[in-house]
CSV table of C-alpha atoms in Angstrom, one decimal:
chain,number,residue,atom,x,y,z
W,846,UNK,CA,17.7,-23.9,-66.2
W,847,UNK,CA,16.4,-21.5,-63.8
W,848,UNK,CA,18.1,-17.9,-64.0
W,849,UNK,CA,19.3,-16.4,-61.1
W,850,UNK,CA,17.9,-12.6,-60.3
W,851,UNK,CA,20.2,-10.0,-61.7
W,852,UNK,CA,21.6,-7.0,-60.0
W,853,UNK,CA,18.7,-4.9,-61.1
W,854,UNK,CA,16.3,-7.4,-59.4
W,855,UNK,CA,18.0,-7.7,-56.1
W,856,UNK,CA,18.1,-3.4,-56.3
W,857,UNK,CA,13.9,-3.4,-56.8
W,858,UNK,CA,13.7,-6.0,-54.2
W,859,UNK,CA,15.6,-3.9,-51.7
W,860,UNK,CA,13.9,-0.8,-52.8
W,861,UNK,CA,10.3,-2.5,-52.1
W,862,UNK,CA,11.4,-3.7,-48.6
W,863,UNK,CA,12.6,0.0,-47.9
W,864,UNK,CA,9.3,1.4,-49.1
W,865,UNK,CA,7.4,-1.0,-46.9
W,866,UNK,CA,9.6,-0.1,-43.9
W,867,UNK,CA,8.9,3.5,-44.3
W,868,UNK,CA,5.1,2.8,-44.5
W,869,UNK,CA,5.5,0.9,-41.1
W,870,UNK,CA,7.3,3.7,-39.6
W,871,UNK,CA,4.6,6.3,-40.9
W,872,UNK,CA,1.7,4.2,-39.6
W,873,UNK,CA,3.3,3.8,-36.3
W,874,UNK,CA,4.2,7.3,-36.0
W,875,UNK,CA,0.5,8.1,-36.9
W,876,UNK,CA,-0.9,5.8,-34.0
W,877,UNK,CA,1.5,7.2,-31.7
W,878,UNK,CA,0.4,11.0,-32.3
W,879,UNK,CA,-3.1,9.9,-32.4
W,880,UNK,CA,-2.4,8.1,-28.7
W,881,UNK,CA,-0.5,11.0,-27.5
W,882,UNK,CA,-3.6,13.4,-29.0
W,883,UNK,CA,-6.1,11.2,-27.1
W,884,UNK,CA,-4.3,11.3,-23.7
W,885,UNK,CA,-3.9,14.9,-23.9
W,886,UNK,CA,-7.5,15.4,-24.4
W,887,UNK,CA,-8.4,12.9,-21.7
W,888,UNK,CA,-6.0,14.7,-19.2
W,889,UNK,CA,-7.7,18.0,-20.2
W,890,UNK,CA,-11.0,16.4,-19.4
W,891,UNK,CA,-9.7,15.2,-16.2
W,892,UNK,CA,-8.7,18.5,-14.8
W,893,UNK,CA,-12.2,19.9,-16.0
W,894,UNK,CA,-13.8,16.8,-14.0
W,895,UNK,CA,-11.5,17.6,-11.0
W,896,UNK,CA,-12.5,21.2,-10.9
W,897,UNK,CA,-16.2,20.5,-11.3
W,898,UNK,CA,-16.0,17.7,-8.5
W,899,UNK,CA,-13.3,19.3,-6.2
W,900,UNK,CA,-15.8,19.2,-3.1
W,901,UNK,CA,-16.5,15.9,-3.5
W,902,UNK,CA,-12.9,14.5,-4.3
W,903,UNK,CA,-11.9,16.3,-1.1
W,904,UNK,CA,-15.0,15.1,1.0
W,905,UNK,CA,-15.8,11.6,0.0
W,906,UNK,CA,-13.4,8.8,0.4
W,907,UNK,CA,-15.1,6.4,-2.3
W,908,UNK,CA,-15.2,9.2,-4.9
W,909,UNK,CA,-11.6,10.2,-4.0
W,910,UNK,CA,-10.4,6.5,-4.8
W,911,UNK,CA,-12.1,6.5,-7.8
W,912,UNK,CA,-10.6,9.4,-9.1
W,913,UNK,CA,-7.1,8.0,-8.3
W,914,UNK,CA,-8.0,5.2,-10.2
W,915,UNK,CA,-9.0,7.3,-13.2
W,916,UNK,CA,-5.7,9.1,-12.8
W,917,UNK,CA,-3.6,6.1,-12.8
W,918,UNK,CA,-4.9,4.8,-16.0
W,919,UNK,CA,-3.6,8.1,-17.8
W,920,UNK,CA,-0.4,8.0,-16.0
W,921,UNK,CA,-1.2,11.0,-13.5
W,922,UNK,CA,-0.1,11.3,-10.0
W,923,UNK,CA,-1.8,13.9,-8.2
W,924,UNK,CA,0.3,13.0,-5.2
W,925,UNK,CA,3.7,13.4,-6.9
W,926,UNK,CA,4.2,16.8,-5.9
W,927,UNK,CA,2.6,19.7,-4.0
W,928,UNK,CA,3.0,22.0,-6.9
W,929,UNK,CA,1.5,22.0,-10.2
W,930,UNK,CA,-1.9,21.9,-11.7
W,931,UNK,CA,-3.2,19.3,-9.3
W,932,UNK,CA,-2.0,20.9,-5.9
W,933,UNK,CA,-3.7,24.0,-7.1
W,934,UNK,CA,-6.7,22.3,-8.4
W,935,UNK,CA,-7.6,20.1,-5.1
W,936,UNK,CA,-4.9,20.5,-2.7
W,937,UNK,CA,-5.2,16.7,-2.0
W,938,UNK,CA,-1.3,16.9,-1.7
W,939,UNK,CA,-1.7,18.7,1.2
W,940,UNK,CA,-4.4,16.1,2.5
W,941,UNK,CA,-1.9,13.3,2.3
W,942,UNK,CA,0.9,15.2,3.7
W,943,UNK,CA,-1.1,15.8,6.8
W,944,UNK,CA,-2.2,12.3,7.0
W,945,UNK,CA,1.1,10.9,6.5
W,946,UNK,CA,2.5,13.4,9.2
W,947,UNK,CA,-0.4,12.0,11.6
W,948,UNK,CA,0.4,8.3,10.5
W,949,UNK,CA,4.0,9.0,11.6
W,950,UNK,CA,3.0,10.3,15.1
W,951,UNK,CA,0.6,7.6,16.0
W,952,UNK,CA,3.1,4.7,15.0
W,953,UNK,CA,5.5,6.5,17.4
W,954,UNK,CA,3.3,6.9,20.2
W,955,UNK,CA,1.8,3.5,20.1
W,956,UNK,CA,5.3,1.6,19.7
W,957,UNK,CA,5.9,1.0,23.3
W,958,UNK,CA,2.5,-1.1,23.2
W,959,UNK,CA,3.1,-2.8,19.9
W,960,UNK,CA,6.3,-3.3,18.9
W,961,UNK,CA,6.0,-1.0,15.8
W,962,UNK,CA,3.1,-3.2,14.1
W,963,UNK,CA,-0.3,-1.6,14.3
W,964,UNK,CA,-3.2,-3.0,12.8
W,965,UNK,CA,-4.6,-0.9,10.0
W,966,UNK,CA,-8.3,-0.6,11.1
W,967,UNK,CA,-6.8,0.5,14.6
W,968,UNK,CA,-4.6,3.0,12.6
W,969,UNK,CA,-7.6,4.2,11.1
W,970,UNK,CA,-9.8,4.9,14.3
W,971,UNK,CA,-6.8,6.6,15.9
W,972,UNK,CA,-6.5,8.9,13.0
W,973,UNK,CA,-10.1,9.7,13.2
W,974,UNK,CA,-9.9,10.5,16.5
W,975,UNK,CA,-6.9,12.9,15.9
W,976,UNK,CA,-8.6,14.4,13.0
W,977,UNK,CA,-12.0,14.3,15.0
W,978,UNK,CA,-13.9,12.8,12.1
W,979,UNK,CA,-15.8,9.7,11.5
W,980,UNK,CA,-14.4,6.4,10.2
W,981,UNK,CA,-16.3,6.8,7.1
W,982,UNK,CA,-14.8,9.8,6.1
W,983,UNK,CA,-11.3,8.3,6.2
W,984,UNK,CA,-11.0,5.2,3.8
W,985,UNK,CA,-8.5,2.3,4.2
W,986,UNK,CA,-7.3,3.2,0.4
W,987,UNK,CA,-6.4,7.2,1.9
W,988,UNK,CA,-4.4,5.4,4.5
W,989,UNK,CA,-2.3,3.0,2.0
W,990,UNK,CA,-1.8,6.0,-0.2
W,991,UNK,CA,-0.4,8.0,2.5
W,992,UNK,CA,2.0,5.1,3.8
W,993,UNK,CA,3.1,5.0,0.4
W,994,UNK,CA,4.6,8.1,0.5
W,995,UNK,CA,6.1,7.6,3.8
W,996,UNK,CA,8.5,5.1,1.9
W,997,UNK,CA,11.1,8.2,1.1
W,998,UNK,CA,11.8,8.3,4.7
W,999,UNK,CA,13.6,5.2,4.6
W,1000,UNK,CA,12.9,1.4,5.4
W,1001,UNK,CA,10.3,0.6,8.2
W,1002,UNK,CA,6.9,2.2,6.8
W,1003,UNK,CA,4.9,-0.3,4.8
W,1004,UNK,CA,1.9,-2.5,5.0
W,1005,UNK,CA,1.9,-6.3,5.6
W,1006,UNK,CA,-0.8,-8.7,5.5
W,1007,UNK,CA,-1.0,-11.3,8.1
W,1008,UNK,CA,-3.7,-13.7,8.1
W,1009,UNK,CA,-6.9,-11.8,7.4
W,1010,UNK,CA,-5.5,-8.4,8.6
W,1011,UNK,CA,-3.1,-5.7,7.1
W,1012,UNK,CA,-0.5,-4.5,9.7
W,1013,UNK,CA,1.7,-1.2,9.4
W,1014,UNK,CA,5.1,-1.5,10.2
W,1015,UNK,CA,7.2,1.4,11.2
W,1016,UNK,CA,10.3,-0.2,12.2
W,1017,UNK,CA,12.9,-2.2,9.9
W,1018,UNK,CA,12.0,-5.3,11.5
W,1019,UNK,CA,12.1,-8.6,9.2
W,1020,UNK,CA,9.3,-11.0,9.6
W,1021,UNK,CA,9.9,-14.3,8.2
W,1022,UNK,CA,7.4,-17.1,7.5
W,1023,UNK,CA,7.5,-18.3,11.2
W,1024,UNK,CA,6.9,-14.7,12.5
W,1025,UNK,CA,4.2,-14.2,10.1
W,1026,UNK,CA,2.5,-17.3,10.9
W,1027,UNK,CA,2.6,-16.8,14.7
W,1028,UNK,CA,1.1,-13.4,14.4
W,1029,UNK,CA,-1.5,-15.0,12.0
W,1030,UNK,CA,-2.4,-17.8,15.1
W,1031,UNK,CA,-2.3,-15.1,17.7
W,1032,UNK,CA,-5.5,-13.2,15.8
W,1033,UNK,CA,-7.8,-15.8,17.3
W,1034,UNK,CA,-7.2,-15.3,21.1
W,1035,UNK,CA,-4.6,-12.5,21.0
W,1036,UNK,CA,-2.0,-14.7,22.3
W,1037,UNK,CA,-0.3,-18.2,21.8
W,1038,UNK,CA,1.6,-20.7,23.7
W,1039,UNK,CA,4.4,-22.8,22.7
W,1040,UNK,CA,2.3,-25.9,22.8
W,1041,UNK,CA,-0.3,-23.8,20.3
W,1042,UNK,CA,2.3,-23.1,18.1
W,1043,UNK,CA,4.0,-26.6,18.0
W,1044,UNK,CA,0.4,-28.3,17.2
W,1045,UNK,CA,-0.9,-25.6,14.6
W,1046,UNK,CA,2.3,-25.7,12.4
W,1047,UNK,CA,4.0,-29.3,13.7
W,1048,UNK,CA,7.0,-27.7,14.8
W,1049,UNK,CA,9.6,-28.9,17.4
W,1050,UNK,CA,9.6,-27.1,20.7
W,1051,UNK,CA,13.0,-25.4,19.8
W,1052,UNK,CA,11.7,-24.0,16.5
W,1053,UNK,CA,8.7,-22.7,18.3
W,1054,UNK,CA,10.4,-21.1,21.3
W,1055,UNK,CA,13.1,-19.6,19.1
W,1056,UNK,CA,10.4,-17.8,16.9
W,1057,UNK,CA,8.6,-16.6,20.0
W,1058,UNK,CA,12.0,-15.2,21.4
W,1059,UNK,CA,12.4,-13.6,18.5
W,1060,UNK,CA,9.3,-11.7,18.5
W,1061,UNK,CA,9.7,-11.0,22.2
W,1062,UNK,CA,13.0,-9.2,21.8
W,1063,UNK,CA,11.6,-7.0,18.8
W,1064,UNK,CA,9.4,-5.8,21.4
W,1065,UNK,CA,6.4,-7.2,19.0
W,1066,UNK,CA,5.1,-9.6,22.1
W,1067,UNK,CA,4.5,-9.6,25.8
W,1068,UNK,CA,4.7,-12.5,28.2
W,1069,UNK,CA,2.2,-13.7,30.8
W,1070,UNK,CA,3.3,-16.5,33.4
W,1071,UNK,CA,0.2,-15.9,35.7
W,1072,UNK,CA,-2.0,-18.6,34.4
W,1073,UNK,CA,-3.1,-21.7,36.8
W,1074,UNK,CA,-2.1,-24.2,34.1
W,1075,UNK,CA,1.7,-23.1,34.3
W,1076,UNK,CA,1.7,-22.2,30.5
W,1077,UNK,CA,3.3,-19.0,29.6
W,1078,UNK,CA,1.3,-16.8,27.2
W,1079,UNK,CA,2.9,-14.6,24.5
W,1080,UNK,CA,0.7,-11.9,23.7
W,1081,UNK,CA,0.7,-9.6,20.8
W,1082,UNK,CA,-0.6,-6.1,21.1
W,1083,UNK,CA,-0.3,-5.5,17.5
W,1084,UNK,CA,-3.4,-7.6,16.9
W,1085,UNK,CA,-5.3,-6.9,20.3
W,1086,UNK,CA,-4.6,-3.3,21.4
W,1087,UNK,CA,-8.0,-1.2,20.7
W,1088,UNK,CA,-8.1,2.1,19.4
W,1089,UNK,CA,-9.4,3.2,23.1
W,1090,UNK,CA,-6.5,2.0,24.9
W,1091,UNK,CA,-3.8,3.5,22.8
W,1092,UNK,CA,-5.6,6.8,21.9
W,1093,UNK,CA,-4.6,8.5,24.9
W,1094,UNK,CA,-1.1,8.5,23.9
W,1095,UNK,CA,-1.8,9.3,20.0
W,1096,UNK,CA,-3.7,12.6,20.7
């Protein structure tokens, strides 16, 4: 007959489990301490790198983007505050703050033309005109980072993808799939007709007109009834307005 373990045996087993648990906790603590030390070292090296390449980070948009990516890997956000070591080292917080203010100015100045939606490339061109800089000196990544900081102003400022383009929205307009599909279709010629929308998406006439009229009411479209074929054109300035056309109001 097999004997059951006695009290002493159970106590020894419990003590062994406690020892293994303590060893495991110590190993985990050592690993955590090592990782913290490595991160601290890397952040220190990152600060030294920033001091050494300050000029390149401020002037070269590609270099600036790569620096942001390095910072993200160790949990550093140079744009989190205008105060602290990164603001003192680089001043890039001021750079993005100024860029954000200029983006707001341009979005407001062009809103009567585009209804609060502006193509990101057009926005970059207008920003460069305003800053008297070349397009190469201001990257798409710079604009996206500045726009992300504008979310503190509330709903409205965000980047949406429509077809092949990125559009910056500066008004709290909700676009559903029907609206986004029409904006994507309009990118080919700058306008659409009810018939084009019906054919492209296999919609009923009522659905097409409803979506187009909603975009018209939101200020995102303009109508043109002056064609010989009698078909109404719905023009979308947010995908057709050039930087030269809107530049005068954005300066």
